[in-house]
Amino acid sequence: MMEIIQVSNYEEMSKRAAEFLLKKIEKNPSLALGLATGSTPKGLYEQLILDRKEHGTSYEHVTTINLDEYICLPASNPNSYHSFMKENLFRHLNIPLSNSYLPNGEAADLQKECTRYESIIDEKGIDVQVLGIGQNGHIGFNEPGTSFNQTTHITTLAQSTRQANARFFQSIEEVPKQAITMGIASIMKSSEILLLASGAKKAEAVHQLLSGKISEDFPASVLHHHPHVTIIADDEALSIVT
Amino acid sequence: MNDYVIEGGSVYAENVVFKPGFIRITDGKIAAVGPISQSPQHESIEVITVSDEALVLPGAIDIHIHGAAGADVIDASLDSLHKMAAYLPSEGTTTFLATTMTQQIEAIEKALSCIAAYEQTPGTAEIAGIHLEGPFISKKHPGAQPRDAILKPDVSLFKRWHLLSGEKIRLVTLAPEEQNGLELVSFLAQLHITASAGHTDSTFAQLNEAAKVGLTHITHLYNGMRGMHHREPGTAGGALLHNGLYTEMIVDGIHIHPHMVRLAFSQKTANRTILITDSMRAKGLPDGEYELGGQAVSVTNGKAVLRDGTLAGSTLSMQKAIQNMRKFTDCTMQDIIKMTAENPAKQANLYDRKGSITIGKDADIVIYDKEFRVQKTICRGMIAFQKETK
C-alpha cells in the first residue's frame, strides 16, 4: 500500500523525511539505508546533519547504499555522486566509510562491478530506500522502458535526464552519457521505500504515479507492486487533480 | 447534502493512503478521492472537516450477523430489520447480510419473504442480501442451531427459497459431506452464490472435494466444525491449509483463543480472512435473559450461552472485532480493510459497488479515531451515525 503524506513545501518535506528516517534509526541503530543523490534529498540530508548537531544521533552502525554513480567520472570529480554524498552528508556524520557503498563507475570491468554491487545489496538487505522521481518517472537511473526485472546494470542516460543534470556541470557535453544504477528489481528488494517529490516540475510525474497505471514506460509505477511505500510530497508536486 | 466533501485524516483509498486526504461524495457515491490539496474549493460545496488523527476507511461489511439491539433476522419482522440497519452504523458496519438460522421450514420462509419485502432506508446500513446459515448442516456440530430442524442439503428446496427471497441469498452455510451436499455446492457455484462449509463434520479430504466443486468459504473458523487432529486435519485443518478458502472469524476473545486467531492469521493472511460478528439480539443491550430461535439464552459479561453452556452467537461489535484483531495479531491498516470490507464484499459478490473507497462506488465510509472507535459513519452518502461530543 502506498501512503501519501502531503506537506506544504520543500522544507516541510525534508523535515518529515528526516523524522521518518530518524525514527527508523532509533528503532534499529544498524539500519541499512538506501540513499539517493540530487536536489530532492539534499534538504533531507541537511536535516539529518542538523539533528546530528543537536541530538548527536549516531550512525556508527548504519550502512548506506547509494542508488547510482556516473561511469567514467572520477570519484574525486565534484560532480560524481561519491563527492555529492561526501560533501552533503557523509563528512558531517559518523558513518564509517567502510559502511558506505556506491557503485564504482571507474571499475575496469563494469559488468563485474554490477554483479558485485548487487551482491552487496543482497547481503546487506536494504531496510529503507530513499528515492526521488524523475520528470519522466525514472527512479535511480532507470529510464522509461527499463525492465522491471533488471538488477544493477549499466545504463545510457536519457537526453532529458542529462539536460536536467547539466546545471551541475559546465556544459551538457560534460555530463556523462552512462551510469551504473541499481535496477528496478534491486530497488524493489528494499523492505520499505520512501519517495520524495517537491515542486511543480514533478507534478506531472506524481500525477501519473498516482493514476495507478503500471507500465515499464513509467518506471516509478512499479512501486504499486511494493507492499510498503511512503511518499512525502509537497502541495506543488500534488497540484494536478486526478 | 447530495454533494459534499470530507477533508482531513488518513484517507484509505484503494491501495493508497492520503495523509491528509479528501473524499467528495455526490448523490451517495464517491465522486473523487485524493490528497487534501486537490479538494474542490467551491463555496457551494459543504465540507466536513475531520481531525488529522482520524482514520477514514471503507465501511465494514458484516456477512454473518443474526441480530442486534433487541432484533433478530429470524423474527421475520420488517421492524427488526430496520432496527438492525439503524443500529449497526454505530459500530462501523455500513452493509450486512441478514443471516438466518436453522429453524422449521415455515419460520425460515417467513424470514426470507420478510427480507424480500424490505426496502432500504437512507441513512442506515444496507441489507445487501441474505446469508442462509442452515438448515443444511450436520447434526454433529449444531452449535446453537436447533438440532431437530436440521435438514439434508436439498437443491429444490433451496431453489424455492431463493425465489422466495427475491434472489437475495448471497451466501449459504452448509455441511458439504452430507448427502447431496456436493450437489448443492456446485449448484450454488453456478449461481455465483458463495458456498461455505460450516456446522460441518467434513474431513480434510471431504472439504477439499467440496472446494473442487465450488466451495470458497468457511463459516466461523474452528466453531461448529470437525476440529484439527494430527492424524486427521479435519475441517479446521483443511480450512487453514487451503489457500483458496476465505475464512470467517469471530474475534471476540471468547469463540477463539487469541493465539488461535494468530495461528489462523499467519496461515490464511489478511487476503483470506474475514471478520464477522455473528451477533445475536443481545448486542447493544445489557446482560440478561434473551431468546435465540426459540431457545433461552443467558448473557453474562457479553458472553451468550444456551442452558447447556453452548455458545449461542456473540454480542461482538465490528469495532471491537477490529480492536481485538489489532491486539491479537500484527495486522496492518491495509489488512483491516481487507478483512472487514474488501474480502467480505468479494464473497458477497458486491465488490463492484462496495468494499473500497473508489470513485463510482457507494459512499459507505467510517471515520475512526486512532483507537478504532467509530466517530462517524456514512451510509450511501448519508450520515448514519455520529458520536456524541461531550
XYZ file of C-alpha atoms in Angstrom:
632
model
C 0.000 0.000 0.000
C 1.179 3.444 -0.854
C 0.974 6.140 1.775
C 0.879 9.723 0.560
C 1.878 12.342 3.082
C 1.142 15.818 1.901
C 3.256 18.714 3.200
C 3.286 22.376 2.311
C 6.744 22.850 0.821
C 10.282 21.564 0.268
C 11.429 22.359 3.792
C 8.489 20.531 5.336
C 9.126 17.579 3.057
C 12.764 17.460 4.142
C 11.823 17.668 7.820
C 9.169 14.960 7.598
C 11.554 12.707 5.681
C 14.279 13.237 8.296
C 11.830 12.430 11.119
C 10.810 9.315 9.224
C 14.393 8.072 8.907
C 15.467 9.114 12.400
C 12.610 7.095 13.865
C 13.847 4.052 11.956
C 17.422 4.592 13.127
C 16.260 4.987 16.694
C 14.473 1.637 16.468
C 17.295 -0.074 14.615
C 20.736 1.533 15.059
C 22.214 -0.785 12.421
C 19.753 0.227 9.745
C 20.716 -0.363 6.107
C 19.741 2.816 4.356
C 19.420 3.160 0.603
C 20.303 6.687 -0.438
C 19.816 8.896 -3.455
C 21.512 11.997 -4.834
C 20.250 15.171 -6.458
C 18.470 18.271 -5.302
C 15.438 16.431 -3.880
C 17.137 14.612 -0.955
C 19.609 17.441 -0.245
C 17.260 19.104 2.225
C 16.693 15.783 3.960
C 20.453 15.403 4.398
C 20.673 18.943 5.795
C 18.046 17.990 8.355
C 19.953 14.844 9.321
C 23.101 16.912 9.788
C 21.178 19.434 11.893
C 19.800 16.613 14.030
C 23.295 15.173 14.412
C 24.478 18.545 15.743
C 21.512 18.973 18.054
C 20.878 15.422 19.269
C 24.068 13.591 18.405
C 22.321 10.727 16.625
C 24.959 8.112 15.959
C 25.473 6.485 12.559
C 28.248 4.244 13.791
C 26.373 1.068 12.880
C 24.344 2.403 9.958
C 25.073 1.088 6.478
C 24.355 3.252 3.454
C 23.962 2.001 -0.086
C 23.565 4.514 -2.894
C 21.441 4.060 -5.968
C 23.853 5.019 -8.712
C 27.045 6.606 -9.980
C 28.209 8.017 -13.292
C 30.560 5.995 -15.438
C 33.945 7.461 -16.397
C 33.740 10.315 -13.968
C 36.479 10.051 -11.311
C 35.131 9.722 -7.790
C 37.124 12.839 -6.958
C 35.274 14.924 -9.553
C 32.977 17.323 -7.663
C 30.067 16.161 -9.818
C 30.462 12.482 -9.002
C 27.919 11.013 -6.625
C 30.804 9.934 -4.418
C 31.622 13.625 -3.998
C 27.984 14.604 -3.607
C 27.445 12.153 -0.769
C 30.688 13.058 0.946
C 30.032 16.799 0.744
C 26.344 16.775 1.559
C 26.162 14.020 4.127
C 28.957 11.636 4.970
C 31.553 14.105 6.196
C 29.042 15.577 8.638
C 28.030 12.256 10.209
C 29.975 9.475 11.870
C 29.279 6.843 9.226
C 32.369 4.634 8.875
C 33.479 4.843 5.241
C 33.636 1.071 5.150
C 29.864 1.014 5.721
C 29.059 3.338 2.823
C 28.586 1.845 -0.591
C 28.357 3.464 -4.016
C 28.855 1.774 -7.375
C 32.371 2.198 -8.730
C 31.999 3.916 -12.090
C 35.701 3.643 -12.716
C 35.883 -0.132 -12.411
C 37.907 -1.806 -15.160
C 35.251 -4.478 -15.557
C 31.944 -2.673 -15.258
C 29.887 -5.806 -15.742
C 31.643 -7.412 -12.827
C 31.084 -4.257 -10.788
C 27.330 -4.569 -11.395
C 27.347 -8.133 -10.076
C 29.457 -7.122 -7.085
C 27.116 -4.251 -6.248
C 24.014 -6.390 -6.497
C 25.536 -8.918 -4.112
C 26.199 -6.110 -1.613
C 22.503 -5.168 -1.825
C 21.533 -8.785 -1.230
C 23.962 -9.256 1.602
C 23.095 -6.037 3.482
C 19.377 -6.088 2.783
C 18.199 -2.501 2.458
C 15.675 -1.562 5.150
C 14.592 1.772 3.704
C 15.378 3.056 0.240
C 15.122 6.805 -0.348
C 14.038 7.730 -3.875
C 13.371 10.811 -5.919
C 11.293 10.696 -9.057
C 12.363 11.981 -12.473
C 10.077 14.055 -14.615
C 9.820 11.049 -16.932
C 9.180 8.734 -13.994
C 12.712 7.428 -13.641
C 13.857 6.047 -10.299
C 17.587 5.735 -9.810
C 18.848 5.930 -13.371
C 16.206 3.503 -14.570
C 14.851 5.312 -17.584
C 11.475 4.564 -19.223
C 11.496 1.192 -20.921
C 13.758 -0.479 -18.351
C 12.559 -3.962 -17.498
C 11.059 -4.361 -14.037
C 13.264 -7.456 -13.691
C 16.505 -5.554 -14.157
C 19.069 -5.701 -11.351
C 22.146 -3.431 -11.061
C 23.228 -2.562 -14.590
C 24.894 -0.094 -16.926
C 22.504 2.385 -18.417
C 22.607 5.113 -21.020
C 21.087 8.299 -19.683
C 18.059 9.785 -21.399
C 18.737 13.107 -23.080
C 16.183 14.755 -20.791
C 17.941 13.393 -17.723
C 21.302 14.683 -18.961
C 19.729 18.076 -19.608
C 18.219 18.152 -16.123
C 21.610 17.336 -14.630
C 23.569 19.707 -16.879
C 23.087 22.518 -14.389
C 25.730 20.943 -12.166
C 28.290 20.810 -14.992
C 29.981 23.454 -17.167
C 28.096 22.263 -20.226
C 25.820 19.406 -21.265
C 28.743 17.771 -23.101
C 30.441 17.212 -19.786
C 27.508 15.230 -18.377
C 28.455 11.553 -18.555
C 26.432 9.504 -21.008
C 26.322 6.377 -18.907
C 25.861 5.327 -15.324
C 25.737 2.265 -13.109
C 22.424 2.073 -11.340
C 20.543 -0.264 -9.085
C 17.910 -1.876 -11.251
C 14.202 -1.743 -10.584
C 14.312 -5.270 -9.171
C 17.150 -4.209 -6.834
C 15.103 -1.259 -5.575
C 12.062 -3.471 -5.072
C 14.074 -5.755 -2.752
C 14.117 -2.990 -0.149
C 11.764 -3.630 2.795
C 10.456 -0.094 2.677
C 10.605 2.748 0.210
C 10.487 6.473 0.905
C 9.871 8.573 -2.199
C 10.229 12.340 -2.073
C 8.759 14.815 -4.534
C 8.754 18.582 -4.409
C 7.814 21.366 -6.764
C 5.555 21.942 -9.745
C 8.084 20.351 -12.098
C 7.349 16.988 -10.512
C 3.561 17.390 -10.519
C 3.040 15.615 -13.829
C 5.157 12.636 -12.738
C 3.432 12.390 -9.344
C 0.065 12.651 -11.043
C 0.953 9.803 -13.374
C 2.279 7.726 -10.482
C -0.951 8.192 -8.535
C -3.068 7.289 -11.542
C -2.200 3.714 -10.648
C -1.380 2.628 -14.196
C 1.560 0.225 -14.089
C 3.903 0.210 -17.075
C 7.616 -0.135 -17.833
C 7.278 3.132 -19.748
C 6.916 4.818 -16.394
C 9.451 3.150 -14.084
C 8.120 4.580 -10.797
C 4.781 2.860 -11.419
C 6.425 -0.402 -10.313
C 6.094 0.915 -6.764
C 2.424 -0.081 -6.833
C 3.722 -3.657 -6.599
C 5.700 -2.868 -3.438
C 3.976 -3.577 -0.124
C 5.336 -0.612 1.802
C 5.834 2.715 0.060
C 5.616 6.138 1.690
C 5.514 9.217 -0.497
C 6.172 12.615 1.028
C 5.166 15.251 -1.482
C 4.516 18.961 -1.236
C 1.492 20.947 -2.386
C 3.064 21.837 -5.723
C 4.054 18.266 -6.513
C 0.454 17.240 -5.762
C -1.120 20.127 -7.649
C -2.530 18.207 -10.596
C -6.015 16.979 -9.830
C -6.587 13.313 -10.536
C -26.491 17.058 1.332
C -26.004 15.414 -2.020
C -22.659 16.994 -2.851
C -20.074 17.469 -0.128
C -16.507 16.697 0.824
C -14.839 15.098 3.809
C -11.473 16.727 4.438
C -8.642 15.622 6.695
C -7.472 12.450 8.373
C -5.758 9.494 6.761
C -7.964 8.545 3.849
C -7.557 4.883 2.880
C -8.389 4.660 -0.792
C -7.757 1.549 -2.861
C -4.030 0.791 -2.434
C -3.256 4.392 -1.497
C -3.480 6.334 1.759
C -3.734 10.102 1.615
C -2.445 11.907 4.712
C -4.336 14.134 4.882
C -6.834 13.372 2.165
C -10.306 14.269 0.962
C -13.323 12.432 -0.418
C -16.000 14.062 -2.496
C -19.427 12.486 -2.213
C -22.050 13.161 -4.837
C -25.508 11.571 -4.882
C -24.453 8.863 -2.465
C -21.433 7.804 -4.491
C -17.741 8.529 -4.196
C -17.023 11.173 -6.820
C -13.372 11.903 -6.060
C -10.637 10.979 -3.611
C -7.120 12.329 -3.263
C -4.641 14.428 -1.326
C -6.276 17.304 0.527
C -4.789 19.949 -1.770
C -6.993 18.644 -4.549
C -10.227 19.026 -2.626
C -12.669 21.107 -4.670
C -12.723 24.672 -3.407
C -16.241 25.814 -4.282
C -18.132 27.773 -1.704
C -21.287 25.904 -2.610
C -19.865 22.537 -1.521
C -20.297 21.667 2.109
C -17.175 20.494 3.936
C -17.000 18.034 6.802
C -13.632 18.510 8.469
C -12.145 15.629 10.420
C -9.062 15.669 12.619
C -5.648 14.807 11.247
C -5.507 11.770 13.518
C -8.736 10.319 12.170
C -8.776 7.141 10.091
C -11.145 7.287 7.128
C -11.947 3.762 5.988
C -14.414 1.923 3.773
C -17.405 0.833 5.865
C -17.367 -2.688 7.277
C -19.459 -5.368 5.588
C -20.691 -7.905 8.123
C -21.610 -11.023 6.175
C -22.582 -13.037 9.226
C -24.907 -11.324 11.654
C -28.200 -12.540 13.085
C -29.247 -9.729 15.321
C -28.553 -6.626 17.387
C -30.354 -4.073 19.518
C -33.098 -6.498 20.522
C -33.894 -7.500 16.943
C -33.162 -10.714 15.060
C -33.490 -11.656 11.390
C -35.420 -14.759 12.356
C -38.119 -12.549 13.933
C -39.309 -12.215 10.323
C -40.303 -8.662 11.032
C -39.602 -5.550 8.972
C -39.297 -3.640 12.195
C -36.494 -5.949 13.362
C -34.612 -5.486 10.089
C -34.978 -1.719 10.337
C -33.746 -1.783 13.921
C -30.606 -3.668 12.922
C -29.935 -1.431 9.925
C -30.296 1.644 12.095
C -28.106 0.304 14.897
C -25.151 -1.182 13.001
C -23.567 2.055 11.710
C -22.720 2.837 15.362
C -20.142 0.024 15.281
C -18.746 0.773 11.817
C -20.912 -1.561 9.747
C -22.441 0.005 6.650
C -23.608 -3.155 4.891
C -24.636 -6.597 6.107
C -26.079 -9.890 5.054
C -29.183 -10.653 7.101
C -28.291 -14.068 8.455
C -30.953 -16.648 9.080
C -30.530 -19.684 11.321
C -31.701 -23.268 11.334
C -35.436 -23.271 12.054
C -38.510 -25.115 10.877
C -39.171 -24.556 7.147
C -42.088 -22.164 7.767
C -40.020 -19.936 10.041
C -37.177 -19.706 7.523
C -39.624 -18.968 4.720
C -41.241 -16.202 6.729
C -37.847 -14.625 7.377
C -36.869 -14.868 3.702
C -40.092 -13.271 2.461
C -39.688 -10.542 5.015
C -36.213 -9.675 3.722
C -37.568 -9.814 0.158
C -40.129 -7.168 1.139
C -37.614 -4.981 2.954
C -36.900 -1.570 1.463
C -33.592 0.100 2.215
C -33.823 3.200 4.365
C -31.445 6.062 3.576
C -29.050 6.840 6.391
C -28.973 3.258 7.690
C -26.841 0.239 6.882
C -27.745 -1.580 3.686
C -29.096 -5.104 3.827
C -27.295 -6.295 0.722
C -28.669 -9.813 0.824
C -29.007 -12.947 2.864
C -26.649 -15.394 4.489
C -28.578 -18.644 4.836
C -26.985 -20.424 7.790
C -28.513 -23.861 7.934
C -30.651 -25.861 7.891
C -28.451 -27.930 5.506
C -25.874 -28.656 8.194
C -24.506 -31.531 10.249
C -26.267 -32.822 13.354
C -22.809 -33.486 14.771
C -21.936 -29.782 15.041
C -25.189 -27.872 15.532
C -23.799 -25.290 17.948
C -26.841 -23.222 18.870
C -28.762 -24.231 15.725
C -31.778 -26.295 16.896
C -30.947 -29.900 16.040
C -34.437 -31.120 15.223
C -34.782 -28.572 12.397
C -31.622 -29.667 10.575
C -32.262 -30.970 7.024
C -30.239 -32.791 4.380
C -28.950 -30.484 1.614
C -31.756 -30.057 -0.890
C -31.322 -28.231 -4.205
C -35.038 -27.967 -4.994
C -35.874 -26.585 -1.559
C -33.027 -24.115 -1.936
C -34.374 -23.018 -5.342
C -37.760 -22.341 -3.825
C -36.199 -20.289 -1.046
C -34.001 -18.333 -3.396
C -37.050 -17.273 -5.422
C -38.985 -16.526 -2.267
C -36.180 -14.245 -1.058
C -36.249 -12.225 -4.274
C -32.965 -13.944 -5.233
C -31.226 -12.191 -2.390
C -29.337 -15.170 -0.981
C -25.612 -14.483 -1.419
C -24.015 -16.951 0.963
C -25.040 -20.386 2.237
C -23.512 -22.178 5.226
C -23.861 -25.923 4.759
C -22.277 -29.276 5.544
C -20.841 -30.464 2.215
C -20.251 -34.028 3.469
C -23.967 -34.625 3.990
C -25.995 -36.444 1.358
C -26.386 -34.205 -1.765
C -24.058 -31.683 -0.150
C -21.702 -31.520 -3.133
C -24.658 -31.212 -5.472
C -25.834 -28.135 -3.585
C -22.310 -26.662 -3.518
C -21.921 -26.916 -7.285
C -25.432 -25.606 -7.862
C -24.646 -22.534 -5.728
C -21.353 -22.017 -7.541
C -23.232 -21.907 -10.853
C -25.466 -19.152 -9.482
C -22.406 -17.241 -8.141
C -23.711 -17.708 -4.624
C -20.930 -18.354 -2.124
C -20.985 -21.858 -0.662
C -19.472 -22.045 2.805
C -18.600 -25.012 4.981
C -19.950 -24.565 8.486
C -21.606 -26.662 11.181
C -19.896 -29.467 9.357
C -18.142 -32.738 10.117
C -16.122 -32.656 6.871
C -12.844 -34.474 6.981
C -9.819 -32.906 5.352
C -10.478 -34.928 2.189
C -14.205 -34.123 2.108
C -13.542 -30.410 2.483
C -11.070 -30.455 -0.396
C -13.589 -32.359 -2.532
C -16.120 -29.618 -1.840
C -13.569 -26.926 -2.735
C -13.069 -28.661 -6.077
C -16.759 -28.314 -6.934
C -17.031 -24.664 -5.908
C -16.853 -24.189 -2.139
C -14.870 -20.981 -1.424
C -15.690 -20.062 2.141
C -15.508 -21.250 5.748
C -18.111 -20.217 8.321
C -16.794 -19.088 11.748
C -13.494 -20.968 11.690
C -12.930 -23.532 14.462
C -16.516 -23.181 15.702
C -19.134 -25.709 14.596
C -16.795 -27.940 12.657
C -14.662 -31.052 12.871
C -11.596 -29.862 14.733
C -7.963 -30.304 13.895
C -6.192 -33.509 14.807
C -2.710 -34.556 13.843
C -3.960 -37.770 12.272
C -6.992 -36.202 10.626
C -6.657 -32.448 9.910
C -10.447 -32.112 9.882
C -12.432 -29.166 8.588
C -10.371 -26.735 10.652
C -7.039 -28.066 9.363
C -8.356 -28.181 5.804
C -9.602 -24.592 6.100
C -6.215 -23.399 7.300
C -4.308 -25.233 4.592
C -6.430 -24.470 1.521
C -5.200 -21.207 0.003
C -8.410 -20.539 -1.883
C -10.821 -20.605 1.034
C -11.926 -17.349 2.650
C -12.259 -17.811 6.369
C -14.657 -16.082 8.755
C -13.510 -15.495 12.318
C -15.392 -14.260 15.388
C -12.617 -12.321 17.095
C -14.297 -11.659 20.427
C -11.705 -13.489 22.513
C -14.444 -15.974 23.516
C -15.175 -18.012 20.396
C -11.481 -18.348 19.510
C -8.480 -18.146 21.781
C -6.345 -15.138 20.805
C -3.413 -17.392 19.940
C -5.597 -19.494 17.662
C -6.600 -16.269 15.918
C -2.907 -15.576 15.474
C -2.352 -19.076 14.123
C -5.125 -18.698 11.558
C -3.974 -15.227 10.571
C -0.412 -16.364 9.988
C -1.671 -19.181 7.803
C -4.561 -17.508 5.941
C -3.158 -13.928 5.925
C -5.373 -10.884 5.525
C -6.032 -11.942 1.926
C -8.261 -14.803 3.080
C -9.547 -13.669 6.463
C -12.944 -12.082 7.080
C -14.000 -10.548 10.370
C -17.617 -11.239 11.281
C -19.611 -10.586 14.425
C -22.151 -13.480 14.325
C -24.005 -11.393 16.872
C -27.479 -12.095 18.232
C -30.182 -9.785 19.532
C -28.483 -9.025 22.868
C -25.763 -6.978 21.193
C -26.000 -3.380 22.328
C -28.200 -4.368 25.263
C -27.338 -5.190 28.893
C -26.555 -8.698 30.160
C -29.643 -10.756 30.912
C -32.016 -13.378 29.554
C -32.693 -13.479 25.810
C -34.010 -15.811 23.173
C -32.395 -17.346 20.089
C -34.556 -19.256 17.632
C -36.910 -20.377 20.380
C -34.128 -21.257 22.846
C -33.358 -19.469 26.089
C -30.046 -17.672 26.090
C -28.348 -16.104 29.015
C -25.828 -13.300 28.528
C -23.172 -12.638 31.168
C -20.328 -10.174 30.555
C -21.249 -10.203 26.890
C -20.948 -13.998 26.623
C -24.129 -15.617 25.286
C -24.825 -19.259 26.133
C -27.673 -21.762 25.893
C -28.847 -23.584 29.015
C -26.317 -26.372 28.399
C -23.438 -23.899 28.096
C -23.195 -23.989 24.272
C -22.103 -20.620 22.854
C -25.151 -19.004 21.295
C -23.803 -16.374 18.917
C -21.924 -13.352 20.128
C -22.515 -9.820 21.304
C -19.407 -8.657 19.461
C -19.375 -5.321 17.653
C -17.386 -4.771 14.487
C -15.238 -2.035 16.033
C -14.409 -4.361 18.944
C -13.513 -7.128 16.469
C -11.077 -4.734 14.787
C -9.605 -3.596 18.118
C -9.145 -7.240 19.159
C -7.573 -8.187 15.839
C -5.062 -5.333 16.247
C -4.301 -6.628 19.749
C -4.065 -10.341 18.913
C -2.047 -10.044 15.699
C 0.387 -7.688 13.981
C -2.124 -6.861 11.249
C -1.745 -3.585 9.367
C -4.322 -0.972 8.447
C -4.488 -2.390 4.963
C -5.116 -5.819 6.469
C -8.046 -4.432 8.483
C -9.566 -3.024 5.304
C -9.188 -6.352 3.533
C -10.707 -8.316 6.417
C -13.677 -6.007 7.058
C -14.501 -4.556 3.643
C -12.690 -5.911 0.604
C -12.904 -9.664 1.265
C -16.489 -9.717 2.530
C -17.513 -7.547 -0.444
C -15.928 -10.064 -2.791
C -17.530 -13.061 -1.078
C -20.945 -11.397 -1.058
C -20.486 -10.530 -4.741
C -20.645 -6.800 -4.001
C -17.130 -5.653 -4.840
C -18.252 -3.814 -7.973
C -20.074 -1.300 -5.790
C -18.751 -1.653 -2.248
C -15.703 -2.643 -0.222
C -13.243 0.147 -1.040
C -13.031 3.910 -1.273
C -13.001 4.091 -5.050
C -14.585 6.545 -7.464
C -18.020 5.336 -8.510
C -18.622 3.061 -5.534
C -21.230 3.636 -2.823
C -20.129 6.239 -0.286
C -20.002 3.819 2.662
C -17.409 5.355 4.919
C -16.420 5.081 8.560
C -14.332 7.640 10.407
C -12.482 6.170 13.391
C -10.255 7.792 15.956
C -6.797 6.286 16.259
C -8.023 3.735 18.817
C -10.531 2.447 16.267
C -13.561 3.910 17.975
C -16.235 4.931 15.495
C -16.670 8.704 15.286
C -18.901 8.999 12.262
C -20.464 6.605 9.780
C -21.732 7.406 6.323
C -24.063 5.002 4.526
C -24.590 5.596 0.801
C -23.663 9.242 1.283
C -25.814 9.935 4.323
C -24.569 10.361 7.857
C -25.944 7.362 9.715
C -24.064 7.701 12.968
C -22.307 10.496 14.740
C -20.591 10.068 18.072
C -21.927 12.484 20.631
C -19.422 15.086 21.682
C -19.263 15.876 25.347
